[in-house]
Amino acid sequence: MFTRRDALKATGLAVGAAILLPRFTLPAAAEDANLSTLMEPGPLGDVWLGPKDAKVTIIEYASMTCSHCAAFHKFTWPALKERYIDTGKVRFTLREFPLDPLATAAFMLARCDGDAKYYPITDLLFDQQAAWAYVQKPQSPVEAMEQMLRQAGFSKEKFEACLKDQKLYNAVNAVKQKGMDTFKVDSTPTFFINGERFKGEMTIEGMEKVIKPILGA
């Protein structure tokens, strides 16, 4: 079991686990989740985008060090947000499913500054994943992440204090544990669209095949 110290000492070795994850090229529907249970927030709450009355609800379980998650947020997310979330047709939230201590640290930092900074920081870390998650020695991934988050207003003291927050560490991992135990999430990214589970990186075309029939489009 990972400890808070692991998050502080995350290394390139931990990132290797994300690199070796199997690639899912097509979304595969699996056992559906109980929607009412799925909608229950974790200890940190969910940061939702889109209106509560949207016909479509998307929950993504992701790891900040997962290359396929980063690809989704680079290639699919902008179109999904523009076409469906910003127009009020879809409600979306990103939930923590860290695959290694470095991903846990990244999520802790994204949560450290409140809900308003959650997506700006996760978007930044996904967009620049190669610059911190796969950084080469002598610089460590944590050092690279610290430098990157200075543009988000993190001082060295704030950065270190966030990674020492035991309550925050426990809460991030509680989200992952519930995802594993209750919803059988075992890889990233995993999406639940109105309770139906899809494993693997999804294209906008793949998402629209699911979304449009629900919307009646």
Coordinates of N, CA and C in Angstrom, one line a residue:
M1 N 0.8 -1.2 0.0 CA 0.0 0.0 0.0 C 0.9 1.2 0.0
F2 N 0.6 2.2 -0.9 CA 1.3 3.4 -1.0 C 1.1 4.3 0.3
T3 N 2.1 5.0 0.7 CA 2.0 5.9 1.8 C 2.2 7.3 1.3
R4 N 1.9 8.3 2.2 CA 2.2 9.7 1.8 C 3.6 9.9 1.4
R5 N 4.5 9.2 2.1 CA 5.9 9.3 1.8 C 6.2 8.9 0.3
D6 N 5.5 7.9 -0.2 CA 5.7 7.5 -1.5 C 5.3 8.6 -2.5
A7 N 4.3 9.4 -2.2 CA 3.9 10.5 -3.0 C 5.0 11.6 -3.0
L8 N 5.6 11.8 -1.9 CA 6.7 12.7 -1.9 C 8.0 12.3 -2.6
K9 N 8.2 11.0 -2.6 CA 9.4 10.4 -3.2 C 9.2 9.8 -4.6
A10 N 8.1 10.1 -5.2 CA 7.7 9.5 -6.5 C 8.9 9.7 -7.5
T11 N 9.2 8.7 -8.2 CA 10.3 8.7 -9.2 C 9.9 8.3 -10.5
G12 N 10.9 8.4 -11.5 CA 10.6 7.9 -12.8 C 10.2 6.4 -12.9
L13 N 10.7 5.7 -11.9 CA 10.3 4.2 -11.9 C 8.8 4.1 -11.7
A14 N 8.2 4.9 -10.9 CA 6.8 4.9 -10.7 C 6.0 5.2 -12.0
V15 N 6.6 6.1 -12.7 CA 5.9 6.5 -14.0 C 5.9 5.3 -15.0
G16 N 6.9 4.5 -14.9 CA 7.0 3.4 -15.8 C 5.8 2.5 -15.8
A17 N 5.1 2.4 -14.7 CA 3.9 1.6 -14.6 C 2.8 2.2 -15.6
A18 N 2.8 3.5 -15.7 CA 1.8 4.1 -16.6 C 2.1 3.8 -18.0
I19 N 3.4 3.8 -18.4 CA 3.8 3.6 -19.7 C 3.5 2.2 -20.2
L20 N 3.5 1.2 -19.3 CA 3.3 -0.2 -19.7 C 1.8 -0.6 -19.6
L21 N 0.9 0.4 -19.3 CA -0.5 0.0 -19.3 C -1.0 -0.4 -20.7
P22 N -1.9 -1.4 -20.8 CA -2.4 -1.8 -22.1 C -3.2 -0.7 -22.8
R23 N -3.1 -0.6 -24.0 CA -3.8 0.4 -24.8 C -5.1 -0.1 -25.3
F24 N -6.2 0.6 -25.0 CA -7.5 0.3 -25.5 C -7.9 1.3 -26.6
T25 N -8.0 0.7 -27.8 CA -8.2 1.6 -28.9 C -9.7 1.8 -29.2
L26 N -10.6 0.9 -28.8 CA -12.0 1.1 -29.0 C -12.7 1.0 -27.6
P27 N -13.7 1.8 -27.4 CA -14.4 1.8 -26.1 C -15.2 0.5 -26.0
A28 N -15.0 -0.2 -24.9 CA -15.7 -1.5 -24.7 C -16.7 -1.4 -23.6
A29 N -17.9 -1.6 -23.9 CA -19.0 -1.5 -22.9 C -18.8 -2.6 -21.9
A30 N -19.0 -2.4 -20.6 CA -18.9 -3.5 -19.6 C -20.1 -3.4 -18.7
E31 N -20.0 -4.0 -17.6 CA -21.0 -4.0 -16.6 C -21.4 -2.6 -16.2
D32 N -22.7 -2.3 -16.3 CA -23.1 -1.0 -15.9 C -23.1 -0.8 -14.4
A33 N -23.0 0.5 -14.0 CA -22.9 0.8 -12.5 C -24.3 1.3 -12.1
N34 N -24.6 1.1 -10.9 CA -25.8 1.7 -10.3 C -25.7 3.2 -10.3
L35 N -26.6 3.8 -11.0 CA -26.4 5.3 -11.3 C -26.5 6.1 -10.0
S36 N -27.4 5.7 -9.1 CA -27.5 6.5 -7.9 C -26.3 6.4 -7.0
T37 N -25.7 5.2 -7.0 CA -24.5 5.0 -6.2 C -23.3 5.7 -6.9
L38 N -23.3 5.6 -8.2 CA -22.2 6.2 -8.9 C -22.2 7.7 -8.7
M39 N -23.3 8.3 -8.5 CA -23.4 9.8 -8.4 C -23.0 10.3 -7.0
E40 N -22.9 9.4 -6.1 CA -22.5 9.8 -4.7 C -21.1 10.3 -4.7
P41 N -20.8 11.5 -4.2 CA -19.5 12.1 -4.3 C -18.6 11.5 -3.2
G42 N -17.3 11.5 -3.5 CA -16.3 11.1 -2.5 C -16.0 12.1 -1.5
P43 N -15.0 11.9 -0.6 CA -14.7 12.8 0.5 C -14.3 14.2 0.1
L44 N -13.9 14.4 -1.1 CA -13.5 15.7 -1.6 C -14.6 16.3 -2.4
G45 N -15.7 15.6 -2.7 CA -16.7 16.1 -3.6 C -16.3 16.0 -5.0
D46 N -17.3 16.1 -5.9 CA -17.0 16.1 -7.3 C -17.0 17.5 -7.9
V47 N -16.2 17.8 -8.8 CA -16.1 19.1 -9.4 C -16.8 18.9 -10.8
W48 N -18.1 19.4 -10.9 CA -18.9 19.1 -12.1 C -18.8 20.3 -13.1
L49 N -18.8 20.0 -14.3 CA -18.9 21.0 -15.4 C -20.2 20.6 -16.2
G50 N -21.0 21.6 -16.4 CA -22.3 21.4 -17.1 C -23.5 21.4 -16.1
P51 N -24.7 21.6 -16.6 CA -25.8 21.8 -15.7 C -26.3 20.4 -15.1
K52 N -26.9 20.6 -13.9 CA -27.4 19.4 -13.2 C -28.5 18.7 -14.0
D53 N -29.3 19.4 -14.8 CA -30.4 18.8 -15.6 C -30.0 18.3 -16.9
A54 N -28.7 18.2 -17.2 CA -28.3 17.7 -18.5 C -28.7 16.2 -18.7
K55 N -29.1 15.9 -19.9 CA -29.6 14.5 -20.2 C -28.5 13.5 -20.1
V56 N -27.2 13.9 -20.3 CA -26.1 13.0 -20.3 C -25.1 13.4 -19.2
T57 N -24.7 12.4 -18.4 CA -23.7 12.5 -17.3 C -22.5 11.7 -17.6
I58 N -21.4 12.3 -17.6 CA -20.1 11.5 -17.9 C -19.2 11.6 -16.7
I59 N -18.8 10.5 -16.2 CA -17.8 10.4 -15.1 C -16.6 9.7 -15.7
E60 N -15.4 10.4 -15.6 CA -14.2 9.8 -16.0 C -13.3 9.5 -14.8
Y61 N -12.8 8.3 -14.8 CA -11.8 7.9 -13.8 C -10.5 7.9 -14.6
A62 N -9.5 8.7 -14.1 CA -8.2 8.8 -14.8 C -7.1 8.9 -13.9
S63 N -5.9 8.7 -14.4 CA -4.6 8.8 -13.7 C -3.8 9.9 -14.4
M64 N -3.2 10.8 -13.6 CA -2.5 11.9 -14.2 C -1.2 11.5 -14.9
T65 N -0.7 10.3 -14.7 CA 0.4 9.8 -15.4 C 0.1 8.8 -16.5
C66 N -1.2 8.7 -16.8 CA -1.6 7.8 -17.9 C -1.6 8.5 -19.2
S67 N -0.8 8.0 -20.1 CA -0.6 8.6 -21.4 C -1.9 8.6 -22.2
H68 N -2.7 7.6 -22.1 CA -4.0 7.6 -22.8 C -5.0 8.6 -22.2
C69 N -4.9 8.8 -20.9 CA -5.8 9.9 -20.3 C -5.4 11.2 -20.9
A70 N -4.1 11.4 -21.0 CA -3.6 12.7 -21.5 C -4.0 12.9 -23.0
A71 N -4.0 11.8 -23.7 CA -4.4 11.9 -25.1 C -5.9 12.2 -25.2
F72 N -6.7 11.6 -24.4 CA -8.1 11.9 -24.4 C -8.3 13.4 -24.1
H73 N -7.6 14.0 -23.1 CA -7.8 15.4 -22.8 C -7.2 16.3 -23.8
K74 N -6.3 15.8 -24.6 CA -5.7 16.6 -25.7 C -6.6 16.6 -26.9
F75 N -7.0 15.4 -27.3 CA -7.7 15.3 -28.6 C -9.2 15.2 -28.6
T76 N -9.8 14.7 -27.5 CA -11.2 14.5 -27.4 C -11.9 15.6 -26.5
W77 N -11.3 15.9 -25.4 CA -11.9 16.8 -24.4 C -12.3 18.1 -25.0
P78 N -11.5 18.8 -25.8 CA -11.9 20.2 -26.3 C -13.2 20.1 -27.1
A79 N -13.3 19.1 -27.9 CA -14.6 19.0 -28.7 C -15.8 18.6 -27.9
L80 N -15.5 17.7 -26.9 CA -16.6 17.3 -26.0 C -17.1 18.5 -25.2
K81 N -16.2 19.3 -24.7 CA -16.6 20.5 -23.9 C -17.3 21.5 -24.8
E82 N -16.8 21.8 -25.9 CA -17.4 22.8 -26.8 C -18.7 22.4 -27.3
R83 N -18.9 21.2 -27.7 CA -20.1 20.7 -28.4 C -21.2 20.4 -27.4
Y84 N -20.8 19.8 -26.2 CA -21.8 19.2 -25.4 C -21.9 19.8 -24.0
I85 N -20.7 20.1 -23.4 CA -20.7 20.6 -22.0 C -21.1 22.1 -22.0
D86 N -20.4 22.9 -22.8 CA -20.7 24.3 -22.8 C -22.1 24.6 -23.3
T87 N -22.7 23.7 -24.1 CA -24.1 23.9 -24.6 C -25.1 23.4 -23.7
G88 N -24.7 22.8 -22.5 CA -25.7 22.4 -21.5 C -26.3 21.0 -21.8
K89 N -25.7 20.2 -22.7 CA -26.2 18.9 -23.0 C -25.6 17.8 -22.2
V90 N -24.4 18.0 -21.7 CA -23.7 17.0 -20.9 C -23.1 17.6 -19.6
R91 N -23.2 16.8 -18.6 CA -22.5 17.1 -17.3 C -21.4 16.2 -17.1
F92 N -20.2 16.7 -16.7 CA -19.0 15.9 -16.7 C -18.2 16.2 -15.4
T93 N -17.6 15.1 -14.9 CA -16.7 15.2 -13.8 C -15.5 14.3 -14.0
L94 N -14.3 14.7 -13.5 CA -13.1 13.9 -13.5 C -12.9 13.4 -12.1
R95 N -12.7 12.1 -11.9 CA -12.4 11.5 -10.6 C -11.0 10.9 -10.6
E96 N -10.5 10.9 -9.4 CA -9.1 10.5 -9.2 C -9.0 8.9 -9.2
F97 N -8.1 8.4 -10.0 CA -7.7 7.0 -10.0 C -6.2 6.9 -10.2
P98 N -5.4 7.4 -9.3 CA -3.9 7.4 -9.5 C -3.4 6.0 -9.6
L99 N -2.5 5.8 -10.6 CA -1.9 4.4 -10.8 C -0.6 4.3 -10.2
D100 N -0.1 5.4 -9.6 CA 1.3 5.4 -9.0 C 1.4 6.6 -8.1
P101 N 2.4 6.6 -7.2 CA 2.6 7.7 -6.3 C 2.7 9.1 -6.9
L102 N 3.3 9.2 -8.1 CA 3.4 10.4 -8.8 C 2.0 11.0 -9.2
A103 N 1.2 10.1 -9.7 CA -0.2 10.5 -10.0 C -1.0 11.0 -8.8
T104 N -0.7 10.3 -7.7 CA -1.4 10.7 -6.4 C -1.0 12.1 -6.1
A105 N 0.3 12.3 -6.2 CA 0.8 13.7 -5.8 C 0.2 14.7 -6.7
A106 N 0.1 14.4 -8.0 CA -0.5 15.4 -9.0 C -1.9 15.7 -8.6
F107 N -2.7 14.7 -8.3 CA -4.1 14.9 -7.9 C -4.2 15.7 -6.6
M108 N -3.3 15.4 -5.7 CA -3.3 16.2 -4.4 C -3.1 17.7 -4.7
L109 N -2.2 18.0 -5.6 CA -1.9 19.4 -6.0 C -3.0 20.0 -6.7
A110 N -3.7 19.2 -7.5 CA -4.9 19.8 -8.2 C -6.1 20.1 -7.3
R111 N -6.1 19.3 -6.2 CA -7.2 19.5 -5.2 C -6.8 20.5 -4.1
C112 N -5.6 20.9 -4.0 CA -5.1 21.7 -2.9 C -5.6 23.1 -2.9
D113 N -6.0 23.6 -4.1 CA -6.3 25.0 -4.2 C -7.8 25.2 -4.4
G114 N -8.6 24.2 -4.1 CA -10.1 24.4 -4.2 C -10.6 24.0 -5.6
D115 N -11.9 24.0 -5.7 CA -12.6 23.5 -6.9 C -12.3 24.4 -8.1
A116 N -12.1 25.7 -7.9 CA -11.9 26.6 -9.0 C -10.6 26.3 -9.8
K117 N -9.6 25.7 -9.1 CA -8.3 25.5 -9.7 C -8.2 24.0 -10.2
Y118 N -9.2 23.2 -9.9 CA -9.1 21.7 -10.2 C -8.9 21.5 -11.7
Y119 N -9.7 22.0 -12.5 CA -9.6 21.7 -14.0 C -8.4 22.5 -14.6
P120 N -8.2 23.8 -14.2 CA -7.0 24.4 -14.8 C -5.7 23.7 -14.5
I121 N -5.6 23.1 -13.3 CA -4.4 22.4 -12.9 C -4.3 21.0 -13.6
T122 N -5.4 20.3 -13.6 CA -5.4 19.0 -14.3 C -5.2 19.1 -15.8
D123 N -5.8 20.2 -16.4 CA -5.6 20.4 -17.8 C -4.1 20.7 -18.1
L124 N -3.5 21.6 -17.2 CA -2.1 21.9 -17.4 C -1.2 20.7 -17.3
L125 N -1.5 19.8 -16.3 CA -0.6 18.7 -16.1 C -0.8 17.6 -17.2
F126 N -2.1 17.5 -17.7 CA -2.3 16.6 -18.8 C -1.6 17.1 -20.1
D127 N -1.8 18.4 -20.3 CA -1.2 19.0 -21.6 C 0.3 18.9 -21.6
Q128 N 0.9 19.1 -20.4 CA 2.4 19.1 -20.3 C 2.9 17.8 -19.7
Q129 N 2.2 16.7 -19.8 CA 2.6 15.5 -19.1 C 4.0 15.0 -19.4
A130 N 4.4 15.1 -20.6 CA 5.8 14.7 -21.0 C 6.8 15.5 -20.3
A131 N 6.5 16.7 -19.9 CA 7.5 17.6 -19.4 C 7.8 17.4 -17.9
W132 N 6.9 16.6 -17.2 CA 7.1 16.3 -15.8 C 7.0 14.8 -15.5
A133 N 6.1 14.1 -16.1 CA 6.0 12.7 -15.8 C 7.1 11.8 -16.3
Y134 N 7.6 12.3 -17.5 CA 8.7 11.5 -18.1 C 10.0 12.2 -18.2
V135 N 10.2 13.1 -17.2 CA 11.4 13.9 -17.2 C 12.6 13.0 -16.9
Q136 N 13.8 13.3 -17.5 CA 15.0 12.5 -17.3 C 15.8 13.1 -16.1
K137 N 16.6 12.3 -15.5 CA 17.6 12.7 -14.5 C 18.5 13.7 -15.1
P138 N 19.1 14.7 -14.3 CA 19.1 14.7 -12.9 C 17.8 15.3 -12.2
Q139 N 16.9 15.9 -13.0 CA 15.7 16.4 -12.4 C 14.7 15.3 -12.2
S140 N 14.0 15.4 -11.1 CA 13.0 14.4 -10.8 C 11.6 14.9 -11.3
P141 N 10.7 14.0 -11.4 CA 9.3 14.4 -11.9 C 8.7 15.4 -10.9
V142 N 8.9 15.1 -9.6 CA 8.3 16.1 -8.6 C 8.9 17.5 -8.7
E143 N 10.2 17.5 -9.0 CA 10.9 18.8 -9.1 C 10.3 19.5 -10.4
A144 N 10.1 18.8 -11.5 CA 9.6 19.3 -12.7 C 8.2 19.8 -12.5
M145 N 7.4 19.0 -11.7 CA 6.0 19.4 -11.5 C 6.0 20.7 -10.6
E146 N 6.9 20.8 -9.7 CA 6.9 22.0 -8.8 C 7.2 23.3 -9.7
Q147 N 8.2 23.2 -10.6 CA 8.5 24.3 -11.4 C 7.3 24.7 -12.3
M148 N 6.6 23.6 -12.8 CA 5.4 23.9 -13.7 C 4.3 24.6 -13.0
L149 N 4.1 24.2 -11.7 CA 2.9 24.7 -11.0 C 3.2 26.1 -10.4
R150 N 4.4 26.6 -10.6 CA 4.7 28.0 -10.2 C 3.8 29.0 -11.0
Q151 N 3.5 28.6 -12.2 CA 2.6 29.5 -13.0 C 1.2 29.4 -12.6
A152 N 0.8 28.4 -11.7 CA -0.5 28.3 -11.1 C -0.5 28.9 -9.7
G153 N 0.6 29.6 -9.3 CA 0.6 30.3 -8.1 C 1.1 29.5 -6.9
F154 N 1.7 28.4 -7.2 CA 2.3 27.5 -6.1 C 3.7 28.0 -5.7
S155 N 3.9 28.4 -4.5 CA 5.2 28.6 -4.0 C 5.8 27.3 -3.6
K156 N 7.1 27.3 -3.3 CA 7.7 26.0 -2.9 C 7.1 25.5 -1.5
E157 N 6.8 26.5 -0.7 CA 6.2 26.2 0.6 C 4.8 25.6 0.5
K158 N 4.0 26.2 -0.4 CA 2.7 25.7 -0.6 C 2.7 24.3 -1.3
F159 N 3.6 24.1 -2.2 CA 3.7 22.9 -2.9 C 4.0 21.8 -1.9
E160 N 5.0 22.0 -1.1 CA 5.4 21.0 -0.1 C 4.3 20.7 0.9
A161 N 3.7 21.8 1.4 CA 2.6 21.6 2.4 C 1.5 20.8 1.8
C162 N 1.2 21.0 0.5 CA 0.1 20.2 -0.1 C 0.4 18.7 -0.1
L163 N 1.6 18.4 -0.4 CA 2.0 17.0 -0.5 C 2.2 16.3 0.9
K164 N 2.2 17.1 1.9 CA 2.3 16.6 3.3 C 0.9 16.5 3.9
D165 N -0.1 16.8 3.2 CA -1.5 16.9 3.8 C -2.0 15.4 3.8
Q166 N -2.0 14.8 5.0 CA -2.4 13.4 5.1 C -3.9 13.2 4.8
K167 N -4.7 14.2 5.2 CA -6.2 14.1 5.0 C -6.5 14.1 3.5
L168 N -5.8 15.0 2.7 CA -5.9 15.1 1.3 C -5.5 13.8 0.6
Y169 N -4.3 13.3 1.1 CA -3.8 12.0 0.5 C -4.8 10.9 0.7
N170 N -5.4 10.8 1.9 CA -6.3 9.7 2.2 C -7.6 9.9 1.3
A171 N -8.0 11.1 1.1 CA -9.2 11.4 0.3 C -9.1 11.0 -1.1
V172 N -7.9 11.4 -1.7 CA -7.6 11.0 -3.1 C -7.7 9.5 -3.3
N173 N -7.0 8.8 -2.4 CA -7.0 7.3 -2.5 C -8.3 6.7 -2.2
A174 N -9.2 7.3 -1.4 CA -10.5 6.8 -1.1 C -11.3 6.8 -2.4
V175 N -11.2 7.8 -3.2 CA -11.9 7.9 -4.5 C -11.5 6.7 -5.4
K176 N -10.2 6.4 -5.4 CA -9.7 5.3 -6.2 C -10.2 4.0 -5.6
Q177 N -10.2 3.8 -4.3 CA -10.6 2.6 -3.7 C -12.0 2.3 -4.0
K178 N -12.9 3.3 -3.9 CA -14.3 3.1 -4.2 C -14.5 2.7 -5.6
G179 N -13.7 3.4 -6.5 CA -13.8 3.1 -7.9 C -13.5 1.6 -8.2
M180 N -12.5 1.1 -7.5 CA -12.1 -0.3 -7.7 C -13.1 -1.2 -7.1
D181 N -13.5 -1.0 -5.8 CA -14.4 -1.9 -5.1 C -15.8 -1.9 -5.5
T182 N -16.3 -0.7 -5.7 CA -17.8 -0.6 -6.0 C -18.1 -0.6 -7.5
F183 N -17.2 0.0 -8.3 CA -17.5 0.2 -9.7 C -16.6 -0.7 -10.6
K184 N -15.7 -1.4 -10.0 CA -14.8 -2.4 -10.7 C -14.0 -1.7 -11.8
V185 N -13.5 -0.5 -11.5 CA -12.6 0.2 -12.4 C -11.2 -0.4 -12.2
D186 N -10.6 -0.8 -13.3 CA -9.3 -1.5 -13.2 C -8.3 -1.0 -14.2
S187 N -8.6 0.1 -14.9 CA -7.7 0.7 -15.9 C -8.2 2.1 -16.2
T188 N -7.2 2.9 -16.7 CA -7.6 4.3 -17.1 C -7.3 4.5 -18.5
P189 N -8.1 5.4 -19.1 CA -9.3 6.0 -18.5 C -10.5 5.1 -18.6
T190 N -11.4 5.2 -17.6 CA -12.6 4.5 -17.7 C -13.7 5.5 -17.5
F191 N -14.7 5.4 -18.4 CA -15.8 6.4 -18.5 C -17.1 5.7 -18.1
F192 N -18.0 6.4 -17.4 CA -19.3 6.0 -17.1 C -20.2 7.1 -17.8
I193 N -21.0 6.7 -18.8 CA -21.9 7.6 -19.5 C -23.3 7.1 -19.1
N194 N -24.0 7.9 -18.3 CA -25.3 7.6 -17.7 C -25.3 6.2 -17.1
G195 N -24.1 5.9 -16.4 CA -24.0 4.6 -15.7 C -23.4 3.5 -16.5
E196 N -23.3 3.6 -17.9 CA -22.8 2.6 -18.7 C -21.3 2.8 -18.8
R197 N -20.5 1.7 -18.6 CA -19.1 1.8 -18.5 C -18.4 1.5 -19.8
F198 N -17.4 2.3 -20.1 CA -16.6 2.2 -21.3 C -15.1 2.3 -20.8
K199 N -14.3 1.3 -21.2 CA -12.9 1.3 -20.9 C -12.0 1.7 -22.0
G200 N -11.1 2.6 -21.7 CA -10.1 3.0 -22.7 C -10.3 4.4 -23.3
E201 N -9.3 4.9 -23.9 CA -9.4 6.2 -24.5 C -10.5 6.3 -25.6
M202 N -11.3 7.3 -25.5 CA -12.5 7.4 -26.4 C -12.2 8.6 -27.3
T203 N -12.5 8.5 -28.6 CA -12.5 9.6 -29.5 C -13.8 10.3 -29.4
I204 N -13.9 11.5 -30.0 CA -15.2 12.3 -29.9 C -16.2 11.5 -30.7
E205 N -15.8 10.9 -31.8 CA -16.8 10.1 -32.6 C -17.3 8.9 -31.8
G206 N -16.4 8.3 -31.0 CA -16.9 7.2 -30.2 C -17.9 7.6 -29.1
M207 N -17.6 8.8 -28.5 CA -18.5 9.3 -27.5 C -19.8 9.7 -28.1
E208 N -19.8 10.3 -29.3 CA -21.0 10.8 -29.9 C -21.9 9.6 -30.3
K209 N -21.4 8.4 -30.5 CA -22.2 7.3 -30.8 C -23.0 6.9 -29.6
V210 N -22.5 7.2 -28.4 CA -23.2 6.9 -27.2 C -24.1 8.1 -26.8
I211 N -23.6 9.3 -26.9 CA -24.3 10.5 -26.5 C -25.5 10.9 -27.4
K212 N -25.3 10.9 -28.7 CA -26.4 11.3 -29.6 C -27.7 10.6 -29.4
P213 N -27.7 9.3 -29.3 CA -29.0 8.6 -29.1 C -29.7 9.0 -27.8
I214 N -29.0 9.3 -26.8 CA -29.6 9.7 -25.5 C -30.2 11.1 -25.7
L215 N -29.5 11.9 -26.4 CA -30.0 13.3 -26.7 C -31.1 13.3 -27.7
G216 N -31.3 12.2 -28.4 CA -32.3 12.2 -29.5 C -31.8 12.9 -30.7
A217 N -30.5 13.0 -30.8 CA -29.9 13.7 -32.0 C -29.7 12.8 -33.1

